[in-house]
Every structure is written in structure tokens, then in C-alpha cells.
Tab-separated table of N, CA and C in Angstrom:
chain	number	residue	atom	x	y	z
A	200	MET	N	-13.250	24.681	-2.860
A	200	MET	CA	-13.676	23.523	-3.477
A	200	MET	C	-12.378	22.871	-4.142
A	201	ASN	N	-12.264	21.439	-3.943
A	201	ASN	CA	-11.272	20.812	-4.720
A	201	ASN	C	-11.584	20.425	-6.040
A	202	LYS	N	-10.492	20.778	-6.927
A	202	LYS	CA	-10.578	20.472	-8.341
A	202	LYS	C	-9.832	19.203	-8.698
A	203	THR	N	-10.646	18.424	-9.363
A	203	THR	CA	-10.304	16.924	-9.840
A	203	THR	C	-10.129	16.981	-11.485
A	204	LEU	N	-9.060	16.636	-11.968
A	204	LEU	CA	-8.735	16.401	-13.338
A	204	LEU	C	-8.883	14.949	-13.716
A	205	ILE	N	-9.616	14.545	-14.895
A	205	ILE	CA	-9.678	13.181	-15.122
A	205	ILE	C	-9.149	12.985	-16.652
A	206	ILE	N	-8.174	12.280	-16.807
A	206	ILE	CA	-7.660	11.945	-18.216
A	206	ILE	C	-7.659	10.526	-18.444
A	207	SER	N	-8.182	10.230	-19.701
A	207	SER	CA	-8.189	8.734	-20.086
A	207	SER	C	-7.305	8.669	-21.473
A	208	ASP	N	-6.950	7.392	-21.732
A	208	ASP	CA	-6.366	7.036	-22.843
A	208	ASP	C	-5.243	7.826	-23.412
A	209	ILE	N	-4.231	7.770	-22.415
A	209	ILE	CA	-2.949	8.578	-22.754
A	209	ILE	C	-2.226	8.023	-24.111
A	210	HIS	N	-2.215	6.667	-24.171
A	210	HIS	CA	-1.587	6.061	-25.118
A	210	HIS	C	-0.306	6.686	-25.669
A	211	THR	N	0.596	6.654	-24.614
A	211	THR	CA	1.972	7.250	-24.759
A	211	THR	C	2.253	8.654	-25.000
A	212	HIS	N	1.171	9.431	-25.151
A	212	HIS	CA	1.134	10.862	-25.357
A	212	HIS	C	1.483	11.617	-23.942
A	213	ILE	N	2.569	11.256	-23.353
A	213	ILE	CA	2.695	11.761	-21.848
A	213	ILE	C	3.013	13.411	-22.013
A	214	GLY	N	3.671	13.760	-23.041
A	214	GLY	CA	3.904	15.139	-23.229
A	214	GLY	C	2.499	16.050	-23.157
A	215	LYS	N	1.599	15.513	-23.944
A	215	LYS	CA	0.274	16.278	-23.960
A	215	LYS	C	-0.401	16.131	-22.506
A	216	ALA	N	-0.224	14.933	-22.001
A	216	ALA	CA	-0.865	14.827	-20.609
A	216	ALA	C	-0.230	15.725	-19.692
A	217	ASP	N	1.078	15.821	-19.646
A	217	ASP	CA	1.817	16.785	-18.700
A	217	ASP	C	1.224	18.220	-19.027
A	218	LYS	N	1.007	18.579	-20.329
A	218	LYS	CA	0.607	19.976	-20.532
A	218	LYS	C	-0.643	20.303	-19.852
A	219	ILE	N	-1.670	19.230	-19.978
A	219	ILE	CA	-2.818	19.405	-19.511
A	219	ILE	C	-2.881	19.375	-18.038
A	220	ILE	N	-2.114	18.535	-17.380
A	220	ILE	CA	-2.190	18.586	-15.850
A	220	ILE	C	-1.302	19.878	-15.472
A	221	LYS	N	-0.280	20.491	-16.017
A	221	LYS	CA	0.225	21.512	-15.692
A	221	LYS	C	-0.681	22.690	-15.743
A	222	PHE	N	-1.394	22.797	-16.852
A	222	PHE	CA	-2.401	23.929	-16.938
A	222	PHE	C	-3.632	23.822	-16.114
A	223	GLU	N	-3.965	22.782	-15.795
A	223	GLU	CA	-5.251	22.483	-15.008
A	223	GLU	C	-4.876	22.859	-13.551
A	224	LYS	N	-3.808	22.369	-12.984
A	224	LYS	CA	-3.334	22.650	-11.674
A	224	LYS	C	-4.406	21.975	-10.622
A	225	ALA	N	-4.897	20.745	-10.948
A	225	ALA	CA	-5.995	20.108	-10.084
A	225	ALA	C	-5.375	19.690	-8.790
A	226	ASP	N	-6.190	19.521	-7.802
A	226	ASP	CA	-5.906	19.071	-6.551
A	226	ASP	C	-5.608	17.551	-6.566
A	227	LEU	N	-6.434	16.828	-7.560
A	227	LEU	CA	-6.442	15.538	-7.702
A	227	LEU	C	-6.435	15.069	-9.203
A	228	ASN	N	-5.579	14.382	-9.524
A	228	ASN	CA	-5.523	13.804	-11.021
A	228	ASN	C	-5.761	12.490	-11.071
A	229	ILE	N	-6.802	11.989	-11.790
A	229	ILE	CA	-7.200	10.668	-12.200
A	229	ILE	C	-6.701	10.218	-13.554
A	230	LEU	N	-5.894	9.377	-13.678
A	230	LEU	CA	-5.474	8.876	-15.010
A	230	LEU	C	-6.183	7.510	-15.022
A	231	VAL	N	-7.015	7.590	-16.067
A	231	VAL	CA	-7.951	6.419	-16.351
A	231	VAL	C	-7.489	5.449	-17.346
A	232	GLY	N	-6.262	5.134	-17.217
A	232	GLY	CA	-5.613	3.958	-18.000
A	232	GLY	C	-5.324	4.237	-19.433
A	233	ASP	N	-4.892	3.033	-20.051
A	233	ASP	CA	-4.219	3.093	-21.429
A	233	ASP	C	-3.123	4.000	-21.599
A	234	TYR	N	-1.880	3.764	-20.794
A	234	TYR	CA	-0.807	4.540	-20.783
A	234	TYR	C	0.020	4.116	-22.014
A	235	PHE	N	-0.078	2.874	-22.585
A	235	PHE	CA	0.640	2.238	-23.489
A	235	PHE	C	-0.094	2.015	-24.872
A	236	ASP	N	0.738	1.616	-25.908
A	236	ASP	CA	0.035	1.158	-27.022
A	236	ASP	C	-0.457	2.504	-27.903
A	237	GLU	N	0.155	2.880	-29.019
A	237	GLU	CA	-0.313	3.934	-29.888
A	237	GLU	C	0.015	3.269	-31.375
A	238	PHE	N	-0.720	3.689	-32.071
A	238	PHE	CA	-0.388	3.290	-33.644
A	238	PHE	C	1.174	3.709	-33.922
A	239	TYR	N	1.762	3.042	-34.534
A	239	TYR	CA	3.201	3.337	-34.972
A	239	TYR	C	4.187	3.731	-34.032
A	240	ASP	N	3.946	3.200	-32.719
A	240	ASP	CA	4.909	3.389	-31.677
A	240	ASP	C	5.995	2.361	-31.550
A	241	ASN	N	6.831	2.452	-30.534
A	241	ASN	CA	8.046	1.578	-30.503
A	241	ASN	C	8.292	1.264	-29.081
A	242	PRO	N	9.178	0.561	-28.870
A	242	PRO	CA	9.644	0.194	-27.497
A	242	PRO	C	10.104	1.376	-26.665
A	243	GLN	N	10.723	2.225	-27.209
A	243	GLN	CA	11.448	3.349	-26.460
A	243	GLN	C	10.198	4.289	-25.845
A	244	ILE	N	9.239	4.512	-26.719
A	244	ILE	CA	8.173	5.338	-26.508
A	244	ILE	C	7.376	4.799	-25.430
A	245	ASN	N	7.139	3.504	-25.383
A	245	ASN	CA	6.419	2.864	-24.144
A	245	ASN	C	7.286	2.765	-22.972
A	246	SER	N	8.649	2.518	-23.035
A	246	SER	CA	9.577	2.657	-21.901
A	246	SER	C	9.549	4.043	-21.350
A	247	ASP	N	9.314	5.083	-22.082
A	247	ASP	CA	9.334	6.430	-21.504
A	247	ASP	C	8.044	6.545	-20.830
A	248	ALA	N	6.912	6.160	-21.428
A	248	ALA	CA	5.536	6.163	-20.820
A	248	ALA	C	5.571	5.257	-19.521
A	249	ALA	N	6.230	4.208	-19.358
A	249	ALA	CA	6.393	3.390	-18.138
A	249	ALA	C	7.196	4.244	-17.073
A	250	ASP	N	8.245	4.955	-17.477
A	250	ASP	CA	9.025	5.933	-16.604
A	250	ASP	C	8.093	6.910	-16.124
A	251	TRP	N	7.290	7.596	-16.955
A	251	TRP	CA	6.370	8.654	-16.642
A	251	TRP	C	5.337	8.245	-15.662
A	252	LEU	N	4.838	6.834	-15.897
A	252	LEU	CA	3.782	6.317	-14.975
A	252	LEU	C	4.436	5.976	-13.568
A	253	ASN	N	5.768	5.640	-13.391
A	253	ASN	CA	6.277	5.283	-12.219
A	253	ASN	C	6.253	6.546	-11.328
A	254	PHE	N	6.458	7.778	-11.852
A	254	PHE	CA	6.464	9.058	-11.250
A	254	PHE	C	5.152	9.402	-10.755
A	255	LYS	N	4.037	9.204	-11.501
A	255	LYS	CA	2.731	9.460	-11.079
A	255	LYS	C	2.097	8.488	-10.159
A	256	LEU	N	2.611	7.231	-10.117
A	256	LEU	CA	2.264	6.133	-9.074
A	256	LEU	C	2.934	6.714	-7.759
A	257	LYS	N	4.006	7.361	-7.622
A	257	LYS	CA	4.406	7.899	-6.435
A	257	LYS	C	3.879	9.079	-5.765
A	258	ASP	N	3.162	9.929	-6.721
A	258	ASP	CA	2.672	11.203	-6.318
A	258	ASP	C	1.370	10.930	-5.843
A	259	PRO	N	1.047	11.519	-4.466
A	259	PRO	CA	-0.168	11.422	-3.825
A	259	PRO	C	-1.402	12.114	-4.469
A	260	LYS	N	-0.900	13.183	-5.468
A	260	LYS	CA	-2.089	13.869	-6.173
A	260	LYS	C	-2.541	13.061	-7.523
A	261	PHE	N	-2.006	11.938	-7.688
A	261	PHE	CA	-2.532	11.060	-8.773
A	261	PHE	C	-3.055	9.807	-8.367
A	262	VAL	N	-4.089	9.409	-8.939
A	262	VAL	CA	-4.696	8.162	-8.861
A	262	VAL	C	-4.461	7.505	-10.423
A	263	CYS	N	-4.028	6.336	-10.406
A	263	CYS	CA	-3.805	5.897	-11.793
A	263	CYS	C	-4.657	4.507	-11.856
A	264	LEU	N	-5.455	4.400	-12.788
A	264	LEU	CA	-6.370	3.208	-12.964
A	264	LEU	C	-5.748	2.370	-14.235
A	265	MET	N	-6.131	1.110	-14.246
A	265	MET	CA	-5.815	0.068	-15.044
A	265	MET	C	-6.757	0.356	-16.395
A	266	GLY	N	-6.024	0.262	-17.535
A	266	GLY	CA	-6.677	0.321	-18.828
A	266	GLY	C	-6.453	-1.037	-19.609
A	267	ASN	N	-7.365	-1.139	-20.534
A	267	ASN	CA	-7.204	-2.573	-21.335
A	267	ASN	C	-5.893	-2.615	-22.019
A	268	HIS	N	-5.179	-1.521	-22.425
A	268	HIS	CA	-3.906	-1.427	-22.986
A	268	HIS	C	-2.797	-1.619	-21.995
A	269	ASP	N	-3.102	-1.656	-20.819
A	269	ASP	CA	-2.081	-1.766	-19.772
A	269	ASP	C	-1.917	-3.158	-19.123
A	270	ILE	N	-3.062	-3.859	-19.042
A	270	ILE	CA	-3.015	-5.133	-18.266
A	270	ILE	C	-2.044	-6.031	-18.892
A	271	HIS	N	-2.026	-6.282	-20.162
A	271	HIS	CA	-1.235	-7.291	-20.896
A	271	HIS	C	0.254	-6.976	-20.721
A	272	TYR	N	0.776	-5.678	-20.406
A	272	TYR	CA	2.104	-5.445	-20.172
A	272	TYR	C	2.480	-5.644	-18.585
A	273	ILE	N	1.439	-5.718	-17.757
A	273	ILE	CA	1.862	-5.725	-16.327
A	273	ILE	C	1.501	-7.148	-15.835
A	274	TYR	N	0.581	-7.906	-16.524
A	274	TYR	CA	0.186	-9.279	-16.132
A	274	TYR	C	0.352	-10.297	-17.363
A	275	PRO	N	1.051	-11.372	-17.015
A	275	PRO	CA	1.241	-12.281	-18.159
A	275	PRO	C	0.096	-13.355	-18.172
A	276	ASN	N	-1.005	-12.809	-18.857
A	276	ASN	CA	-2.242	-13.395	-18.921
A	276	ASN	C	-2.841	-13.404	-20.373
A	277	SER	N	-2.958	-14.514	-20.951
A	277	SER	CA	-3.278	-14.492	-22.359
A	277	SER	C	-4.778	-13.831	-22.633
A	278	TYR	N	-5.497	-13.996	-21.621
A	278	TYR	CA	-6.958	-13.408	-21.734
A	278	TYR	C	-7.144	-11.747	-21.606
A	279	VAL	N	-5.947	-11.191	-21.480
A	279	VAL	CA	-5.940	-9.788	-21.415
A	279	VAL	C	-5.265	-9.071	-22.464
A	280	LYS	N	-4.761	-9.902	-23.533
A	280	LYS	CA	-4.048	-9.230	-24.565
A	280	LYS	C	-5.013	-8.279	-25.505
A	281	CYS	N	-4.329	-7.093	-25.868
A	281	CYS	CA	-5.114	-6.159	-26.688
A	281	CYS	C	-4.439	-5.772	-27.800
A	282	SER	N	-5.251	-5.173	-28.844
A	282	SER	CA	-4.594	-4.932	-30.005
A	282	SER	C	-3.361	-3.759	-29.767
A	283	GLY	N	-2.444	-3.872	-30.555
A	283	GLY	CA	-1.122	-3.153	-30.173
A	283	GLY	C	-0.156	-3.844	-29.426
A	284	PHE	N	-0.481	-4.947	-28.761
A	284	PHE	CA	0.574	-5.647	-27.959
A	284	PHE	C	1.616	-6.159	-28.851
A	285	GLU	N	2.727	-5.953	-28.267
A	285	GLU	CA	4.024	-6.568	-28.980
A	285	GLU	C	5.087	-6.950	-27.833
A	286	GLN	N	5.666	-7.956	-28.080
A	286	GLN	CA	6.603	-8.554	-27.063
A	286	GLN	C	7.781	-7.531	-26.882
A	287	CYS	N	8.192	-6.980	-27.937
A	287	CYS	CA	9.369	-5.988	-27.598
A	287	CYS	C	8.997	-4.824	-26.858
A	288	LYS	N	7.610	-4.350	-26.849
A	288	LYS	CA	7.359	-3.351	-26.077
A	288	LYS	C	7.034	-3.681	-24.550
A	289	LEU	N	6.568	-5.124	-24.502
A	289	LEU	CA	6.545	-5.691	-23.284
A	289	LEU	C	7.885	-5.731	-22.495
A	290	MET	N	8.830	-6.084	-23.111
A	290	MET	CA	10.273	-6.153	-22.588
A	290	MET	C	10.612	-4.801	-22.258
A	291	ALA	N	10.414	-3.752	-22.983
A	291	ALA	CA	10.871	-2.355	-22.700
A	291	ALA	C	10.028	-1.772	-21.512
A	292	ILE	N	8.770	-1.979	-21.544
A	292	ILE	CA	8.057	-1.502	-20.275
A	292	ILE	C	8.410	-2.271	-19.069
A	293	ASP	N	8.566	-3.592	-19.130
A	293	ASP	CA	8.964	-4.323	-17.959
A	293	ASP	C	10.330	-4.028	-17.403
A	294	SER	N	11.195	-3.558	-18.361
A	294	SER	CA	12.544	-3.216	-17.707
A	294	SER	C	12.524	-1.764	-17.009
A	295	VAL	N	11.292	-1.010	-17.110
A	295	VAL	CA	11.277	0.359	-16.566
A	295	VAL	C	10.115	0.289	-15.520
A	296	LEU	N	9.052	-0.375	-15.534
A	296	LEU	CA	8.052	-0.122	-14.675
A	296	LEU	C	8.321	-0.704	-13.263
A	297	ASP	N	8.241	0.011	-12.325
A	297	ASP	CA	8.525	-0.414	-10.972
A	297	ASP	C	7.582	-1.477	-10.470
A	298	LYS	N	8.008	-2.661	-10.185
A	298	LYS	CA	7.134	-3.649	-9.691
A	298	LYS	C	6.473	-3.423	-8.260
A	299	ASP	N	7.101	-2.771	-7.525
A	299	ASP	CA	6.544	-2.273	-6.298
A	299	ASP	C	5.303	-1.317	-6.351
A	300	LEU	N	5.465	-0.391	-7.309
A	300	LEU	CA	4.424	0.531	-7.534
A	300	LEU	C	3.326	-0.037	-8.446
A	301	ILE	N	3.478	-1.131	-8.994
A	301	ILE	CA	2.267	-1.719	-9.822
A	301	ILE	C	0.963	-1.844	-8.826
A	302	LYS	N	1.320	-2.335	-7.807
A	302	LYS	CA	0.163	-2.516	-6.706
A	302	LYS	C	-0.656	-1.206	-6.634
A	303	ASN	N	-0.172	-0.012	-6.908
A	303	ASN	CA	-0.854	1.184	-6.825
A	303	ASN	C	-1.879	1.529	-7.829
A	304	ILE	N	-1.748	0.707	-8.872
A	304	ILE	CA	-2.664	0.929	-10.125
A	304	ILE	C	-3.972	0.242	-9.684
A	305	LYS	N	-5.066	0.969	-9.793
A	305	LYS	CA	-6.396	0.633	-9.273
A	305	LYS	C	-7.237	0.132	-10.488
A	306	TRP	N	-8.158	-0.724	-10.363
A	306	TRP	CA	-9.187	-1.159	-11.165
A	306	TRP	C	-10.291	0.035	-11.403
A	307	TYR	N	-10.540	0.595	-10.267
A	307	TYR	CA	-11.521	1.745	-10.253
A	307	TYR	C	-11.253	2.593	-9.121
A	308	TYR	N	-11.867	3.794	-9.028
A	308	TYR	CA	-11.582	4.664	-7.906
A	308	TYR	C	-13.054	5.423	-7.732
A	309	TRP	N	-13.436	5.477	-6.278
A	309	TRP	CA	-14.558	6.251	-5.924
A	309	TRP	C	-14.203	7.579	-5.554
A	310	LEU	N	-14.579	8.572	-6.479
A	310	LEU	CA	-14.525	9.897	-6.311
A	310	LEU	C	-15.633	10.608	-5.361
A	311	ASN	N	-15.286	11.283	-4.441
A	311	ASN	CA	-16.176	11.581	-3.403
A	311	ASN	C	-17.111	10.711	-2.844
A	312	ASN	N	-16.702	9.570	-2.756
A	312	ASN	CA	-17.294	8.203	-2.261
A	312	ASN	C	-18.620	7.914	-2.804
A	313	ASN	N	-18.929	8.566	-4.001
A	313	ASN	CA	-20.176	8.224	-4.561
A	313	ASN	C	-20.226	8.234	-6.144
A	314	THR	N	-18.964	8.645	-6.708
A	314	THR	CA	-18.910	8.551	-8.262
A	314	THR	C	-17.817	7.499	-8.562
A	315	LEU	N	-18.156	6.589	-9.275
A	315	LEU	CA	-17.353	5.481	-9.750
A	315	LEU	C	-16.689	5.772	-10.879
A	316	VAL	N	-15.295	5.741	-10.928
A	316	VAL	CA	-14.537	6.017	-12.059
A	316	VAL	C	-13.741	4.629	-12.481
A	317	SER	N	-13.890	4.185	-13.800
A	317	SER	CA	-13.155	3.050	-14.164
A	317	SER	C	-12.831	3.298	-15.770
A	318	HIS	N	-11.801	2.520	-16.237
A	318	HIS	CA	-11.509	2.910	-17.566
A	318	HIS	C	-12.493	2.678	-18.792
A	319	ALA	N	-12.984	1.319	-18.809
A	319	ALA	CA	-13.991	1.093	-19.817
A	319	ALA	C	-15.351	1.090	-19.327
A	320	GLY	N	-15.448	1.170	-18.046
A	320	GLY	CA	-16.737	1.416	-17.430
A	320	GLY	C	-17.292	0.185	-16.809
A	321	ILE	N	-17.729	0.129	-15.491
A	321	ILE	CA	-18.339	-1.111	-14.865
A	321	ILE	C	-19.830	-0.434	-14.887
A	322	THR	N	-20.409	-1.029	-16.071
A	322	THR	CA	-21.752	-0.379	-16.623
A	322	THR	C	-22.772	-1.195	-15.769
A	323	ASN	N	-24.106	-0.506	-15.899
A	323	ASN	CA	-25.246	-1.104	-15.263
A	323	ASN	C	-25.490	-2.598	-15.874
A	324	GLN	N	-25.174	-2.694	-17.238
A	324	GLN	CA	-25.394	-4.005	-17.778
A	324	GLN	C	-24.494	-5.022	-17.264
A	325	LEU	N	-23.082	-4.781	-16.997
A	325	LEU	CA	-22.160	-5.636	-16.306
A	325	LEU	C	-22.680	-5.852	-14.886
A	326	ALA	N	-23.019	-4.913	-14.313
A	326	ALA	CA	-23.553	-5.129	-12.916
A	326	ALA	C	-24.689	-6.097	-12.792
A	327	GLU	N	-25.775	-5.837	-13.661
A	327	GLU	CA	-26.895	-6.827	-13.735
A	327	GLU	C	-26.517	-8.184	-14.119
A	328	LYS	N	-25.633	-8.399	-15.037
A	328	LYS	CA	-25.304	-9.625	-15.723
A	328	LYS	C	-24.609	-10.400	-14.516
A	329	TYR	N	-23.639	-9.646	-13.626
A	329	TYR	CA	-23.046	-10.429	-12.662
A	329	TYR	C	-23.662	-10.142	-11.341
A	330	LYS	N	-24.894	-9.874	-11.328
A	330	LYS	CA	-25.772	-9.821	-10.042
A	330	LYS	C	-25.146	-8.924	-8.934
A	331	ALA	N	-25.051	-7.723	-9.327
A	331	ALA	CA	-24.629	-6.765	-8.306
A	331	ALA	C	-25.832	-6.338	-7.439
A	332	PRO	N	-25.635	-6.278	-6.160
A	332	PRO	CA	-26.732	-5.916	-5.309
A	332	PRO	C	-27.182	-4.417	-5.524
A	333	LYS	N	-28.331	-4.170	-5.126
A	333	LYS	CA	-28.838	-2.705	-5.051
A	333	LYS	C	-28.405	-1.867	-3.931
A	334	GLY	N	-28.251	-0.612	-3.986
A	334	GLY	CA	-27.637	0.128	-2.755
A	334	GLY	C	-26.227	0.273	-2.852
A	335	LEU	N	-25.708	1.540	-2.588
A	335	LEU	CA	-24.347	1.833	-2.831
A	335	LEU	C	-23.391	1.054	-1.855
A	336	LYS	N	-23.747	0.961	-0.562
A	336	LYS	CA	-22.819	0.332	0.363
A	336	LYS	C	-22.766	-1.238	-0.076
A	337	ALA	N	-23.788	-2.051	-0.374
A	337	ALA	CA	-23.739	-3.238	-0.881
A	337	ALA	C	-23.161	-3.441	-2.085
A	338	PHE	N	-23.226	-2.517	-2.975
A	338	PHE	CA	-22.579	-2.459	-4.374
A	338	PHE	C	-21.017	-2.401	-4.115
A	339	LYS	N	-20.668	-1.398	-3.231
A	339	LYS	CA	-19.160	-1.255	-3.030
A	339	LYS	C	-18.544	-2.554	-2.322
A	340	LYS	N	-19.277	-3.111	-1.435
A	340	LYS	CA	-18.651	-4.275	-0.852
A	340	LYS	C	-18.594	-5.409	-1.917
A	341	TRP	N	-19.549	-5.658	-2.835
A	341	TRP	CA	-19.519	-6.634	-3.867
A	341	TRP	C	-18.526	-6.415	-4.888
A	342	LEU	N	-18.263	-5.023	-5.217
A	342	LEU	CA	-17.299	-4.647	-6.217
A	342	LEU	C	-16.013	-4.977	-5.729
A	343	PHE	N	-15.770	-4.693	-4.461
A	343	PHE	CA	-14.554	-5.078	-3.620
A	343	PHE	C	-14.146	-6.468	-3.814
A	344	LYS	N	-15.198	-7.380	-3.704
A	344	LYS	CA	-14.920	-8.807	-3.722
A	344	LYS	C	-14.606	-9.297	-5.171
A	345	LYS	N	-15.270	-8.524	-6.177
A	345	LYS	CA	-14.946	-8.844	-7.600
A	345	LYS	C	-13.657	-8.542	-7.885
A	346	GLU	N	-13.140	-7.416	-7.335
A	346	GLU	CA	-11.754	-6.968	-7.567
A	346	GLU	C	-10.739	-8.103	-7.097
A	347	LEU	N	-10.968	-8.464	-5.891
A	347	LEU	CA	-10.215	-9.597	-5.365
A	347	LEU	C	-10.039	-10.885	-6.472
A	348	GLU	N	-11.399	-11.213	-6.766
A	348	GLU	CA	-11.679	-12.385	-7.789
A	348	GLU	C	-10.710	-12.017	-9.019
A	349	ALA	N	-10.788	-10.929	-9.477
A	349	ALA	CA	-10.063	-10.503	-10.731
A	349	ALA	C	-8.595	-10.595	-10.643
A	350	ASN	N	-8.135	-10.042	-9.551
A	350	ASN	CA	-6.746	-10.258	-9.170
A	350	ASN	C	-6.111	-11.720	-9.286
A	351	GLU	N	-6.973	-12.368	-8.542
A	351	GLU	CA	-6.550	-13.822	-8.360
A	351	GLU	C	-6.706	-14.603	-9.811
A	352	ALA	N	-7.614	-14.082	-10.654
A	352	ALA	CA	-7.662	-14.586	-11.886
A	352	ALA	C	-6.477	-14.298	-12.734
A	353	LEU	N	-6.121	-12.968	-12.780
A	353	LEU	CA	-4.734	-12.702	-13.416
A	353	LEU	C	-3.515	-13.450	-12.921
A	354	LYS	N	-3.450	-13.726	-11.664
A	354	LYS	CA	-2.390	-14.522	-11.155
A	354	LYS	C	-2.250	-15.929	-11.681
A	355	GLN	N	-3.517	-16.404	-11.763
A	355	GLN	CA	-3.741	-17.835	-12.265
A	355	GLN	C	-3.968	-18.000	-13.721
A	356	GLY	N	-3.815	-16.861	-14.545
A	356	GLY	CA	-4.106	-16.804	-15.954
A	356	GLY	C	-5.439	-17.286	-16.472
A	357	ARG	N	-6.448	-16.984	-15.718
A	357	ARG	CA	-7.835	-17.108	-16.012
A	357	ARG	C	-8.461	-15.811	-16.517
A	358	PRO	N	-9.501	-15.951	-17.155
A	358	PRO	CA	-10.303	-14.722	-17.577
A	358	PRO	C	-11.262	-14.274	-16.380
A	359	HIS	N	-11.568	-13.083	-16.419
A	359	HIS	CA	-12.492	-12.425	-15.426
A	359	HIS	C	-13.263	-11.329	-16.227
A	360	TRP	N	-14.508	-11.147	-15.856
A	360	TRP	CA	-15.188	-9.998	-16.409
A	360	TRP	C	-14.920	-8.620	-16.102
A	361	LEU	N	-14.116	-8.309	-15.106
A	361	LEU	CA	-13.509	-7.124	-14.712
A	361	LEU	C	-12.499	-6.554	-15.726
A	362	PHE	N	-12.022	-7.715	-16.359
A	362	PHE	CA	-10.860	-7.234	-17.239
A	362	PHE	C	-11.491	-6.337	-18.455
A	363	MET	N	-12.883	-6.744	-18.855
A	363	MET	CA	-13.511	-5.918	-19.881
A	363	MET	C	-13.721	-4.334	-19.353
A	364	ALA	N	-13.744	-4.149	-17.936
A	364	ALA	CA	-14.143	-2.803	-17.526
A	364	ALA	C	-12.670	-2.157	-17.169
A	365	GLY	N	-11.617	-2.905	-17.393
A	365	GLY	CA	-10.372	-2.451	-17.030
A	365	GLY	C	-9.593	-1.862	-18.225
């Protein structure tokens, strides 16, 4: 049986995350966002976290998801700013985070093709509010369409409900 490790809300504590990853020796590691922003952090700590994230994004044993504390450092969209955001941290992260690897950060991940993993949760309430269809196959198709809409909204500086789940 394959072992999956899920870690969320790292908030620059990359040393702790690496200890857990090394200890667990999972076949698949899902990092569920919030790589950046910690109370009393600084640009260098966030730069180190960005460098760490670059390595994880290259490793096929890792799936990296978007967290609400990550979006505003990756996309210049005023609708996604979160507490903890600082321009100096943005500059530090931007100078390190590989732009080609950013496309590997996902909004959500289907584990075993039937378990949905996301940072803040694509909840039943959100699904109902935005008229998600019933049935797994139809829901997956609908969610993929919403992901494309959210990506376009980021590029255009508009809001989208998926940011709340990211």
C-alpha cells in the first residue's frame, strides 16, 4: 500500500516540515499551502522558504497546493492579499521562486481519484453556492472549469471564489 503524507500551513517552518517528511518516508507528499508568512518573520526566512519550495516543486514525490498566504506573493492581484503580506517579503520571494515551476502549484489535488484535497477547502457550502453539479464525474469537470476561471481572474486582477479555498 502506498503511504501519503499531507502537511498544511508550513508558514516558513521548513526545517520542521523536512523532519516530518524524512521521518514518515511517504511515497507521496502533499503540501497543502501556506509556505510563507509567519509572525515575526523576515524577507530572508521567506526567501529560504521559496528556495525550499522550488526543490519540492521539482520532485515527483511532492504535490504542492496553493494556500491563501501564497497567492499574493505569486500573483499581483489585490483581491488575494492576506494578513502578513509585506512588500519586502514579496521582493525576496520573487527573487528566488522559479517562475517556470510556479505552474506546478495546484489549487487542489485528487487523491486516489476520489478524495479532494485543497488548502482552505472546497466545501459543500461553496459547491452549493456556485451551483456545482451532483456526481463525481460532473463535479470534477465543473471544478476544472472553475480553476480555469480563477486563473484568468488572477491574470486580470479580478476576484474569484476559488481564492477563498486556496
